CSV table of C-alpha atoms in Angstrom, one decimal:
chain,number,residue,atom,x,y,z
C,1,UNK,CA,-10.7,-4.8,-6.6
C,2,UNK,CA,-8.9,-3.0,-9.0
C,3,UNK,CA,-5.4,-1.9,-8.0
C,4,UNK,CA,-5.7,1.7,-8.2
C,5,UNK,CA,-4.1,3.8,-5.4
C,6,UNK,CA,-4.4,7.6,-4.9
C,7,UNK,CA,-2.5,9.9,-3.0
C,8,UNK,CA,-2.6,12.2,-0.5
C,9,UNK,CA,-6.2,10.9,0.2
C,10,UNK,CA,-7.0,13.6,2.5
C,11,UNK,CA,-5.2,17.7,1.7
C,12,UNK,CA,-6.0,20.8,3.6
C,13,UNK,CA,-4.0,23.7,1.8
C,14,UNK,CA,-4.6,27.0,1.0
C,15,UNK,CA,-6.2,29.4,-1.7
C,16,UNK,CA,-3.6,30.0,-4.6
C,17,UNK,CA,-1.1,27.1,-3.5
C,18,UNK,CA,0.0,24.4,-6.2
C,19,UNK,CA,-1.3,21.0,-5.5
C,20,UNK,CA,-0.8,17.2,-7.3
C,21,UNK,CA,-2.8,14.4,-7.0
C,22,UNK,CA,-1.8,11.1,-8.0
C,23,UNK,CA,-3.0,8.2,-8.9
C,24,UNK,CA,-1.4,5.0,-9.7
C,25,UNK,CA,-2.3,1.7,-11.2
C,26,UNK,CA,-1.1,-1.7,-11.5
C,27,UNK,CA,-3.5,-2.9,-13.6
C,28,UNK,CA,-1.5,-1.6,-17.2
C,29,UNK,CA,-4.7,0.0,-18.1
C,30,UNK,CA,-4.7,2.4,-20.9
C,31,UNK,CA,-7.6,4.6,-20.0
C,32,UNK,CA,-7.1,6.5,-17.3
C,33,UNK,CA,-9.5,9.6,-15.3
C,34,UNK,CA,-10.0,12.1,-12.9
C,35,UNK,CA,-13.5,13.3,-11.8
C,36,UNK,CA,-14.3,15.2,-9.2
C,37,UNK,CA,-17.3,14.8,-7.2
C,38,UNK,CA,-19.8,17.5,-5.3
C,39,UNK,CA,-23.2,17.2,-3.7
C,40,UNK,CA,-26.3,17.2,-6.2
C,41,UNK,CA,-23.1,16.9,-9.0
C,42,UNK,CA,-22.3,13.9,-8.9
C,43,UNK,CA,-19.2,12.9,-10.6
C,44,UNK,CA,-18.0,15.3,-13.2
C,45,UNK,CA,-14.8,14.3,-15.9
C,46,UNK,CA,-12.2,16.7,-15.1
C,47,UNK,CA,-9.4,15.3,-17.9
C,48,UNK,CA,-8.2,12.0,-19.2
C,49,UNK,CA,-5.9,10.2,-20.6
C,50,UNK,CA,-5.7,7.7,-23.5
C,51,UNK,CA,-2.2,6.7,-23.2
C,52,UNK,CA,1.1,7.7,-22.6
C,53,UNK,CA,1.7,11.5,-23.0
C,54,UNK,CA,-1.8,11.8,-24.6
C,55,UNK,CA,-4.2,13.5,-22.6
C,56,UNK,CA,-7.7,15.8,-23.1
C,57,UNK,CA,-10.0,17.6,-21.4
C,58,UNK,CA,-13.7,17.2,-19.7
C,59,UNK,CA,-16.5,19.2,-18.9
C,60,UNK,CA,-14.9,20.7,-15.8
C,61,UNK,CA,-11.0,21.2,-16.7
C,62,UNK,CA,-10.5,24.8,-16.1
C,63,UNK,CA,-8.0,25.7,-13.6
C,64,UNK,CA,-6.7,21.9,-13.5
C,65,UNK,CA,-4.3,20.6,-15.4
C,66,UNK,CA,-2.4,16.8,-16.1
C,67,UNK,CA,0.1,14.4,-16.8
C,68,UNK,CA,0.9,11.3,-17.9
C,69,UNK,CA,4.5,10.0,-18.0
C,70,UNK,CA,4.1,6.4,-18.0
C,71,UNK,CA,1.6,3.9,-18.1
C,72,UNK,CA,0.7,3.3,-14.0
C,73,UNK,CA,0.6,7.3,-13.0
C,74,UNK,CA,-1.9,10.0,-13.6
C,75,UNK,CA,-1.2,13.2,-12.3
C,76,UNK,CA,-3.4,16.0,-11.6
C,77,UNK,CA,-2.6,19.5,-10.9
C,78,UNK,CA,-4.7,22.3,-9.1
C,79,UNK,CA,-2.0,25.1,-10.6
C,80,UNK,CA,-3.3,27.7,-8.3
C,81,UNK,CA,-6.3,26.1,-5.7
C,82,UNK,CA,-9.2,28.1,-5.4
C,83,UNK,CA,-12.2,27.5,-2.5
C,84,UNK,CA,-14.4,26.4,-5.3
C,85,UNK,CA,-11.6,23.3,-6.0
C,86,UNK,CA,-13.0,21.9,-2.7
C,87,UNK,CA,-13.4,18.7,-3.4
C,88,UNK,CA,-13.6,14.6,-3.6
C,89,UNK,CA,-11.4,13.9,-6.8
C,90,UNK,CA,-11.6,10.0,-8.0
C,91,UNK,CA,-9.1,8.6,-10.2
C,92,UNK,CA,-11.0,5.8,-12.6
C,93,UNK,CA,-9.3,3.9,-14.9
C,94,UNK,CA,-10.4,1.3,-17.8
C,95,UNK,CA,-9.1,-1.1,-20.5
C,96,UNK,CA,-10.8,-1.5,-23.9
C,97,UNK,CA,-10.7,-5.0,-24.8
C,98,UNK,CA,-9.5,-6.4,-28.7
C,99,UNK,CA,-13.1,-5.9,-30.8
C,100,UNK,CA,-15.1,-4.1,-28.6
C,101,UNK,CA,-16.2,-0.3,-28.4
C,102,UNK,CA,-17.4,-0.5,-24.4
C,103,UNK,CA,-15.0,-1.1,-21.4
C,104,UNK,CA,-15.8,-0.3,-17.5
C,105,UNK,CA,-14.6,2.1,-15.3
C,106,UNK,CA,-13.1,1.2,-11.8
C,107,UNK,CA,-12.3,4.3,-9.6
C,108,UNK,CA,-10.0,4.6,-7.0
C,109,UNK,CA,-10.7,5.7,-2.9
C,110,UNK,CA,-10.4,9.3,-3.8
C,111,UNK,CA,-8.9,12.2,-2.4
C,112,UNK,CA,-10.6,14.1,-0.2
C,113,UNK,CA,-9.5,18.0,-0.5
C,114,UNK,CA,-9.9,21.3,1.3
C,115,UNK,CA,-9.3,24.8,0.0
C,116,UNK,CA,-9.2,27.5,3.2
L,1,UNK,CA,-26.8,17.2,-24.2
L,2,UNK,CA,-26.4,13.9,-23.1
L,3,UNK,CA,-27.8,14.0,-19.8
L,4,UNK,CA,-28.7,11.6,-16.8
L,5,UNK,CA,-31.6,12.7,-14.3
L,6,UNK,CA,-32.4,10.2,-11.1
L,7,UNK,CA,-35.1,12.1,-9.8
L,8,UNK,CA,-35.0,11.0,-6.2
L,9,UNK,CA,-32.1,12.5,-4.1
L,10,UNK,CA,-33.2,10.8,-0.9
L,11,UNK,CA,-35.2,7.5,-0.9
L,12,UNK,CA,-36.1,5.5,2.1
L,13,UNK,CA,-36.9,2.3,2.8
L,14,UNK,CA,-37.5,-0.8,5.4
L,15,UNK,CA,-35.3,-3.6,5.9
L,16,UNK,CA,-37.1,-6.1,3.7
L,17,UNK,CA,-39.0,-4.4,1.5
L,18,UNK,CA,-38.4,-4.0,-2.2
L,19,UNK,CA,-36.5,-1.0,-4.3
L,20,UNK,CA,-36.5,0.7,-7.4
L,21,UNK,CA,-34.3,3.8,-8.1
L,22,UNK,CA,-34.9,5.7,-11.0
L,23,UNK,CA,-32.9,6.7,-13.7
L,24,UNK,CA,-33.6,7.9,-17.0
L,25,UNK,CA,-30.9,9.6,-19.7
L,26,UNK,CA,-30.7,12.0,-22.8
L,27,UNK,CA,-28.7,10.6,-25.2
L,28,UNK,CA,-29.1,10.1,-29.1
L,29,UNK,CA,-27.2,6.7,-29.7
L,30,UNK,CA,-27.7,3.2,-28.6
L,31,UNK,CA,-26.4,4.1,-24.7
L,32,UNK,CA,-24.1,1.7,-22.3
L,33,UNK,CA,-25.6,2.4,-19.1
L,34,UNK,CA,-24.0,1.5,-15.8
L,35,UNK,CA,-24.9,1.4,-11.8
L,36,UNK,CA,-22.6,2.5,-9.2
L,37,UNK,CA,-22.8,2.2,-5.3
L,38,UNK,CA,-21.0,4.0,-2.9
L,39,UNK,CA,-20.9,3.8,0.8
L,40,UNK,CA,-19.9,6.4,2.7
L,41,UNK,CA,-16.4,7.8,2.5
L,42,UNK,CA,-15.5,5.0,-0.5
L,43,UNK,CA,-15.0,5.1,-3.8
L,44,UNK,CA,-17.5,4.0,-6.4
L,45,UNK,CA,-18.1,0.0,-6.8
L,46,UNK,CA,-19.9,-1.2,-10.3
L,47,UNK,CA,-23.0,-2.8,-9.5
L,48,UNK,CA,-24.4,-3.4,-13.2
L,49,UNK,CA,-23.9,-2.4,-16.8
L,50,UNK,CA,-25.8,-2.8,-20.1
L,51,UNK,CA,-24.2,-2.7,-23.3
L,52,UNK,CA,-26.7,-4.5,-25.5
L,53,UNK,CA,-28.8,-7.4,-25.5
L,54,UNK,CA,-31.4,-9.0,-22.8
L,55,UNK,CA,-32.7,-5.5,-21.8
L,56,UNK,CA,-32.7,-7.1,-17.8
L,57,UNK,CA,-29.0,-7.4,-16.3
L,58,UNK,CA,-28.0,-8.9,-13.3
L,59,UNK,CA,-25.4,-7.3,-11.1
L,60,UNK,CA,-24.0,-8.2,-7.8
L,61,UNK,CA,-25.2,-8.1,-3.9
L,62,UNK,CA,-28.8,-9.0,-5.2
L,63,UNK,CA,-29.6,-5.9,-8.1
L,64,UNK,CA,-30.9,-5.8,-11.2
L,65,UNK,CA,-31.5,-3.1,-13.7
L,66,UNK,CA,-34.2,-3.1,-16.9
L,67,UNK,CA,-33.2,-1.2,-19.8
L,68,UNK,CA,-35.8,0.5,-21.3
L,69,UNK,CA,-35.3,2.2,-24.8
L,70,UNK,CA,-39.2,3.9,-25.6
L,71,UNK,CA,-38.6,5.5,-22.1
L,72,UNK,CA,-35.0,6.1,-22.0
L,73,UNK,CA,-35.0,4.7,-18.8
L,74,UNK,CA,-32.5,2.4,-16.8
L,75,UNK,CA,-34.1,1.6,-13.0
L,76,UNK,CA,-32.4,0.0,-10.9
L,77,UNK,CA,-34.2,-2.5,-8.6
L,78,UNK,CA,-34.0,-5.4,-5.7
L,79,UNK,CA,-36.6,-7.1,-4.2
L,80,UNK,CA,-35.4,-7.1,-0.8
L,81,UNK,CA,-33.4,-4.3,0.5
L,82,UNK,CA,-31.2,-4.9,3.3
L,83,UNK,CA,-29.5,-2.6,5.8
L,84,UNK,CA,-25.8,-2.8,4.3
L,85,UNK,CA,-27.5,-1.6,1.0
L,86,UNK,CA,-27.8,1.9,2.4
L,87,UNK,CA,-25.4,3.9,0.3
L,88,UNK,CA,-25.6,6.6,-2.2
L,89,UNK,CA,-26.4,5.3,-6.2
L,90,UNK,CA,-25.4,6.7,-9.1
L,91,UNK,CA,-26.5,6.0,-12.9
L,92,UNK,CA,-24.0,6.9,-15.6
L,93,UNK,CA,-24.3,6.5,-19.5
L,94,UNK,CA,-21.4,6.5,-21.9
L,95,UNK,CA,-20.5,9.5,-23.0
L,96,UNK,CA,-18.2,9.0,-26.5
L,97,UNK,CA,-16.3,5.6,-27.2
L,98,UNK,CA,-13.4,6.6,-29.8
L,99,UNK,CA,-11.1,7.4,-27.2
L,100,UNK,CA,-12.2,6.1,-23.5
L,101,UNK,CA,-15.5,6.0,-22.3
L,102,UNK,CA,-16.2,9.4,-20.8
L,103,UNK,CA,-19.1,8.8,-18.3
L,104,UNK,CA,-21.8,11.2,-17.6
L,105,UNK,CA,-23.2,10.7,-13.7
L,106,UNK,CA,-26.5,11.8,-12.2
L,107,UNK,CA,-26.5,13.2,-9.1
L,108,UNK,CA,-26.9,10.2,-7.4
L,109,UNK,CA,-29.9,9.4,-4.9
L,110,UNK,CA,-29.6,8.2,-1.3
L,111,UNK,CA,-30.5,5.3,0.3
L,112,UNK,CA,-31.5,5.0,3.6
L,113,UNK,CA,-33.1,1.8,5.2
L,114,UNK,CA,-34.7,1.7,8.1
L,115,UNK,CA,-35.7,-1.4,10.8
């Protein structure tokens, strides 16, 4: 399995708190992902990260924002959490490989969170 | 837009008998398609992925998936299903490749196998 940890993996909090997720690595991936998934959803990208300090956005990003500081941590921030920020978030992370354009994703044990 | 539709969300089965879950995608270029399994309360374990070549990939726990390009179709299949498999499956295709690979996920479909 890949060594991805995320933390809390279970949050109750309430509407227009701050919350951080985080994931963490020990793989040295450079890819890195968060996704959040909902019922007849699936998993949709959120943001992610192509190195160090270099970060975009996905097809769900408003209202979230994150960070990447070094290599092994991910963080993402709910800046004010709304009800419909209820939520499993995965982390995923992946390596692109010397003369190759594909790589695979490996995702976390997600973080399972509750907006009241 | 890209797009991934499994058109089952629940699909059940016997202990024994054989599988096939659907997926078929919307996507202009050559796609990399994957599998994913998840049981309940886990994350998301890779089962398969085609990138190119033989059009039938292997993947673990007994699956297999046939890539099919004149029907934009990826099914996912395994001649004998047994109880463990019960989980929910997911299809994804690659999204962009210049920075990452930024999956696109159907909404999964269900699995339940009865004895």
């Amino acid at each position: 399995d890949a060594g991805i940890t995320q933390s809390p993996r279970h949050k109750v909090t309430e509407t227009g708190t701050p919350v951080t997720l985080r994931c963490h690595q020990t793989e040295n991936h450079r890819y890195m992902y968060w996704y959040r998934q909902d019922p007849g959803h699936g998993l949709r990208l959120i943001h992610y990260s192509y190195g160090v300090k270099d970060t975009d956005k996905g097809e769900v990003s408003d209202g979230y924002s994150v960070s990447r500081s070094k290599t092994e941590d991910f963080l993402l921030t709910l800046e004010s959490a709304t009800s419909s920020q209820t939520s499993v978030y995965f982390c995923a992370i992946s390596e692109r490989l010397a003369g190759v354009t594909y790589e695979t994703q490996y995702f976390g044990p997600g973080t399972r969170l509750l907006v009241l | 837009a890209q797009s991934v539709t499994q058109p089952d969300i629940h699909i059940t089965v016997s202990e024994g008998a054989s599988l096939e879950l659907r997926c078929n995608y919307s996507y202009g270029a050559t796609p990399y398609l994957f599998w994913y399994v998840q049981s309940p309360g886990q994350g998301l374990q890779l089962l398969l992925k085609y990138f190119s070549g033989d059009t039938l990939v292997q993947g673990i726990k007994g699956f297999e998936a046939e890539f099919k390009r004149s029907q934009s179709s990826f099914n996912l299949r395994k001649p004998s299903v047994h109880w463990s498999d019960a989980a929910e499956y997911f299809c994804a295709v690659d999204l962009c490749r210049e920075y990452g690979n930024k999956l696109v996920f159907g909404a999964g479909t269900i699995l339940r196998v009865k004895s």
